[in-house]
Amino acid sequence: LKLTYQAGAARAYFYVVTIASRSDGGAASSQAVRSFNEWWEELDIAEIYLLYMAGGIYWGTCYGTYCRRAKLEIPESDYLLVSTYHVDEDKKKGFEATWSDQARLAQRQPGYEWTKTFKAIDWSESPFHYITFRMWNESSSYLRMVQFDPTWKELVKRLKEVCAGQQDTVYRILVDDSVKRMIE
């Protein structure tokens, strides 16, 4: 099987090269096609399946590469940081001012996508008073800012002074049925 396949593959390559290199029209091409058909008919079922498998691997690799490149062209953000804050009512203004400074700093960082913050309507009954959703393209973008930016560290200290409690949680997107718009 191995020797027959190698000889058959060499003949198939020869026929393809012959067809591609000849420019004398249909006569030589039809001869090459007839020779290829004769070679194909000599193959047994195992060799045919092997050729089908090789073709499938080749085209699967091409399709997989195409899909991977499409994802790289349109990257999707996957690092959603959710922060909840407990704030005393008399410190609301100070919290909002400090939080706004943090938000402006985050907006200037590489990898930042967007932020949405919500404030509780019923202050006394809510398990938290503010909730913030902040999307980053990847965790390293957020961690770079948190670990190495001295301004961020100072703002965190100021936020702790006006905030009774804070909890951060990271989420990954499981299902996204939102409408995606590409602006070009």
PDB file of N, CA, C and O in Angstrom, residues 124-158:
ATOM      1  N   SER A 124     -31.794  52.095  50.878  1.00  0.00           N
ATOM      2  CA  SER A 124     -31.782  51.300  52.114  1.00  0.00           C
ATOM      3  C   SER A 124     -32.027  49.813  51.869  1.00  0.00           C
ATOM      4  O   SER A 124     -31.578  48.977  52.647  1.00  0.00           O
ATOM      5  N   GLU A 125     -32.705  49.446  50.803  1.00  0.00           N
ATOM      6  CA  GLU A 125     -33.051  48.042  50.547  1.00  0.00           C
ATOM      7  C   GLU A 125     -32.096  47.339  49.574  1.00  0.00           C
ATOM      8  O   GLU A 125     -32.155  46.131  49.429  1.00  0.00           O
ATOM      9  N   SER A 126     -31.228  48.046  48.932  1.00  0.00           N
ATOM     10  CA  SER A 126     -30.349  47.463  47.909  1.00  0.00           C
ATOM     11  C   SER A 126     -29.154  46.755  48.560  1.00  0.00           C
ATOM     12  O   SER A 126     -28.581  47.255  49.531  1.00  0.00           O
ATOM     13  N   PRO A 127     -28.758  45.597  48.041  1.00  0.00           N
ATOM     14  CA  PRO A 127     -27.584  44.907  48.586  1.00  0.00           C
ATOM     15  C   PRO A 127     -26.282  45.663  48.321  1.00  0.00           C
ATOM     16  O   PRO A 127     -25.273  45.426  48.977  1.00  0.00           O
ATOM     17  N   PHE A 128     -26.277  46.544  47.348  1.00  0.00           N
ATOM     18  CA  PHE A 128     -25.146  47.432  47.064  1.00  0.00           C
ATOM     19  C   PHE A 128     -25.721  48.720  46.499  1.00  0.00           C
ATOM     20  O   PHE A 128     -26.847  48.756  46.020  1.00  0.00           O
ATOM     21  N   HIS A 129     -24.941  49.779  46.532  1.00  0.00           N
ATOM     22  CA  HIS A 129     -25.461  51.083  46.129  1.00  0.00           C
ATOM     23  C   HIS A 129     -25.087  51.475  44.709  1.00  0.00           C
ATOM     24  O   HIS A 129     -25.831  52.186  44.044  1.00  0.00           O
ATOM     25  N   TYR A 130     -23.930  51.041  44.272  1.00  0.00           N
ATOM     26  CA  TYR A 130     -23.490  51.288  42.897  1.00  0.00           C
ATOM     27  C   TYR A 130     -22.983  49.963  42.331  1.00  0.00           C
ATOM     28  O   TYR A 130     -22.373  49.178  43.042  1.00  0.00           O
ATOM     29  N   ILE A 131     -23.207  49.778  41.033  1.00  0.00           N
ATOM     30  CA  ILE A 131     -22.627  48.625  40.341  1.00  0.00           C
ATOM     31  C   ILE A 131     -22.042  49.130  39.031  1.00  0.00           C
ATOM     32  O   ILE A 131     -22.668  49.923  38.322  1.00  0.00           O
ATOM     33  N   THR A 132     -20.823  48.700  38.752  1.00  0.00           N
ATOM     34  CA  THR A 132     -20.106  49.145  37.558  1.00  0.00           C
ATOM     35  C   THR A 132     -19.728  47.939  36.716  1.00  0.00           C
ATOM     36  O   THR A 132     -19.204  46.949  37.237  1.00  0.00           O
ATOM     37  N   PHE A 133     -19.999  48.032  35.428  1.00  0.00           N
ATOM     38  CA  PHE A 133     -19.570  47.024  34.455  1.00  0.00           C
ATOM     39  C   PHE A 133     -18.510  47.686  33.585  1.00  0.00           C
ATOM     40  O   PHE A 133     -18.784  48.693  32.932  1.00  0.00           O
ATOM     41  N   ARG A 134     -17.321  47.139  33.596  1.00  0.00           N
ATOM     42  CA  ARG A 134     -16.222  47.711  32.807  1.00  0.00           C
ATOM     43  C   ARG A 134     -15.615  46.614  31.943  1.00  0.00           C
ATOM     44  O   ARG A 134     -15.157  45.607  32.450  1.00  0.00           O
ATOM     45  N   MET A 135     -15.619  46.824  30.620  1.00  0.00           N
ATOM     46  CA  MET A 135     -15.124  45.823  29.670  1.00  0.00           C
ATOM     47  C   MET A 135     -13.717  46.178  29.223  1.00  0.00           C
ATOM     48  O   MET A 135     -13.440  47.313  28.842  1.00  0.00           O
ATOM     49  N   TRP A 136     -12.849  45.169  29.279  1.00  0.00           N
ATOM     50  CA  TRP A 136     -11.471  45.273  28.799  1.00  0.00           C
ATOM     51  C   TRP A 136     -11.283  44.223  27.722  1.00  0.00           C
ATOM     52  O   TRP A 136     -11.935  43.180  27.741  1.00  0.00           O
ATOM     53  N   ASN A 137     -10.370  44.479  26.790  1.00  0.00           N
ATOM     54  CA  ASN A 137     -10.168  43.500  25.716  1.00  0.00           C
ATOM     55  C   ASN A 137      -9.550  42.213  26.229  1.00  0.00           C
ATOM     56  O   ASN A 137      -9.800  41.144  25.700  1.00  0.00           O
ATOM     57  N   GLU A 138      -8.744  42.293  27.287  1.00  0.00           N
ATOM     58  CA  GLU A 138      -8.157  41.099  27.905  1.00  0.00           C
ATOM     59  C   GLU A 138      -7.693  41.452  29.312  1.00  0.00           C
ATOM     60  O   GLU A 138      -7.557  42.621  29.663  1.00  0.00           O
ATOM     61  N   SER A 139      -7.446  40.434  30.101  1.00  0.00           N
ATOM     62  CA  SER A 139      -7.099  40.658  31.508  1.00  0.00           C
ATOM     63  C   SER A 139      -5.789  41.421  31.663  1.00  0.00           C
ATOM     64  O   SER A 139      -5.644  42.231  32.584  1.00  0.00           O
ATOM     65  N   SER A 140      -4.839  41.194  30.775  1.00  0.00           N
ATOM     66  CA  SER A 140      -3.535  41.854  30.922  1.00  0.00           C
ATOM     67  C   SER A 140      -3.652  43.375  30.798  1.00  0.00           C
ATOM     68  O   SER A 140      -2.878  44.105  31.424  1.00  0.00           O
ATOM     69  N   SER A 141      -4.591  43.862  30.025  1.00  0.00           N
ATOM     70  CA  SER A 141      -4.778  45.319  29.902  1.00  0.00           C
ATOM     71  C   SER A 141      -5.216  45.911  31.233  1.00  0.00           C
ATOM     72  O   SER A 141      -4.695  46.942  31.673  1.00  0.00           O
ATOM     73  N   TYR A 142      -6.177  45.260  31.877  1.00  0.00           N
ATOM     74  CA  TYR A 142      -6.642  45.751  33.172  1.00  0.00           C
ATOM     75  C   TYR A 142      -5.550  45.616  34.235  1.00  0.00           C
ATOM     76  O   TYR A 142      -5.294  46.553  34.997  1.00  0.00           O
ATOM     77  N   LEU A 143      -4.902  44.467  34.273  1.00  0.00           N
ATOM     78  CA  LEU A 143      -3.881  44.230  35.297  1.00  0.00           C
ATOM     79  C   LEU A 143      -2.684  45.171  35.145  1.00  0.00           C
ATOM     80  O   LEU A 143      -2.072  45.555  36.141  1.00  0.00           O
ATOM     81  N   ARG A 144      -2.354  45.542  33.923  1.00  0.00           N
ATOM     82  CA  ARG A 144      -1.267  46.495  33.696  1.00  0.00           C
ATOM     83  C   ARG A 144      -1.575  47.821  34.382  1.00  0.00           C
ATOM     84  O   ARG A 144      -0.722  48.402  35.057  1.00  0.00           O
ATOM     85  N   MET A 145      -2.808  48.288  34.246  1.00  0.00           N
ATOM     86  CA  MET A 145      -3.184  49.553  34.865  1.00  0.00           C
ATOM     87  C   MET A 145      -3.197  49.417  36.391  1.00  0.00           C
ATOM     88  O   MET A 145      -2.638  50.258  37.105  1.00  0.00           O
ATOM     89  N   VAL A 146      -3.801  48.370  36.903  1.00  0.00           N
ATOM     90  CA  VAL A 146      -3.950  48.202  38.350  1.00  0.00           C
ATOM     91  C   VAL A 146      -2.598  48.024  39.038  1.00  0.00           C
ATOM     92  O   VAL A 146      -2.366  48.574  40.114  1.00  0.00           O
ATOM     93  N   GLN A 147      -1.696  47.292  38.435  1.00  0.00           N
ATOM     94  CA  GLN A 147      -0.428  46.981  39.089  1.00  0.00           C
ATOM     95  C   GLN A 147       0.638  48.055  38.911  1.00  0.00           C
ATOM     96  O   GLN A 147       1.498  48.218  39.780  1.00  0.00           O
ATOM     97  N   PHE A 148       0.618  48.791  37.801  1.00  0.00           N
ATOM     98  CA  PHE A 148       1.752  49.663  37.502  1.00  0.00           C
ATOM     99  C   PHE A 148       1.434  51.151  37.423  1.00  0.00           C
ATOM    100  O   PHE A 148       2.347  51.951  37.303  1.00  0.00           O
ATOM    101  N   ASP A 149       0.183  51.537  37.467  1.00  0.00           N
ATOM    102  CA  ASP A 149      -0.155  52.952  37.329  1.00  0.00           C
ATOM    103  C   ASP A 149      -0.263  53.601  38.721  1.00  0.00           C
ATOM    104  O   ASP A 149      -1.176  53.281  39.485  1.00  0.00           O
ATOM    105  N   PRO A 150       0.646  54.531  39.062  1.00  0.00           N
ATOM    106  CA  PRO A 150       0.597  55.149  40.402  1.00  0.00           C
ATOM    107  C   PRO A 150      -0.648  56.017  40.606  1.00  0.00           C
ATOM    108  O   PRO A 150      -1.145  56.129  41.727  1.00  0.00           O
ATOM    109  N   THR A 151      -1.170  56.593  39.551  1.00  0.00           N
ATOM    110  CA  THR A 151      -2.380  57.400  39.672  1.00  0.00           C
ATOM    111  C   THR A 151      -3.558  56.522  40.068  1.00  0.00           C
ATOM    112  O   THR A 151      -4.390  56.906  40.895  1.00  0.00           O
ATOM    113  N   TRP A 152      -3.641  55.340  39.473  1.00  0.00           N
ATOM    114  CA  TRP A 152      -4.712  54.405  39.821  1.00  0.00           C
ATOM    115  C   TRP A 152      -4.626  54.022  41.297  1.00  0.00           C
ATOM    116  O   TRP A 152      -5.640  53.987  42.003  1.00  0.00           O
ATOM    117  N   LYS A 153      -3.423  53.757  41.767  1.00  0.00           N
ATOM    118  CA  LYS A 153      -3.238  53.368  43.172  1.00  0.00           C
ATOM    119  C   LYS A 153      -3.678  54.497  44.110  1.00  0.00           C
ATOM    120  O   LYS A 153      -4.292  54.248  45.156  1.00  0.00           O
ATOM    121  N   GLU A 154      -3.382  55.728  43.755  1.00  0.00           N
ATOM    122  CA  GLU A 154      -3.814  56.873  44.557  1.00  0.00           C
ATOM    123  C   GLU A 154      -5.338  57.004  44.549  1.00  0.00           C
ATOM    124  O   GLU A 154      -5.954  57.273  45.583  1.00  0.00           O
ATOM    125  N   LEU A 155      -5.957  56.795  43.390  1.00  0.00           N
ATOM    126  CA  LEU A 155      -7.414  56.876  43.307  1.00  0.00           C
ATOM    127  C   LEU A 155      -8.082  55.763  44.102  1.00  0.00           C
ATOM    128  O   LEU A 155      -9.153  55.967  44.680  1.00  0.00           O
ATOM    129  N   VAL A 156      -7.477  54.590  44.148  1.00  0.00           N
ATOM    130  CA  VAL A 156      -8.018  53.488  44.953  1.00  0.00           C
ATOM    131  C   VAL A 156      -7.989  53.867  46.429  1.00  0.00           C
ATOM    132  O   VAL A 156      -8.948  53.609  47.176  1.00  0.00           O
ATOM    133  N   LYS A 157      -6.917  54.502  46.884  1.00  0.00           N
ATOM    134  CA  LYS A 157      -6.832  54.958  48.284  1.00  0.00           C
ATOM    135  C   LYS A 157      -7.936  55.976  48.584  1.00  0.00           C
ATOM    136  O   LYS A 157      -8.603  55.921  49.628  1.00  0.00           O
ATOM    137  N   ARG A 158      -8.138  56.932  47.666  1.00  0.00           N
ATOM    138  CA  ARG A 158      -9.180  57.939  47.851  1.00  0.00           C
ATOM    139  C   ARG A 158     -10.564  57.307  47.854  1.00  0.00           C
ATOM    140  O   ARG A 158     -11.443  57.723  48.615  1.00  0.00           O
TER     141      ARG A 158
END
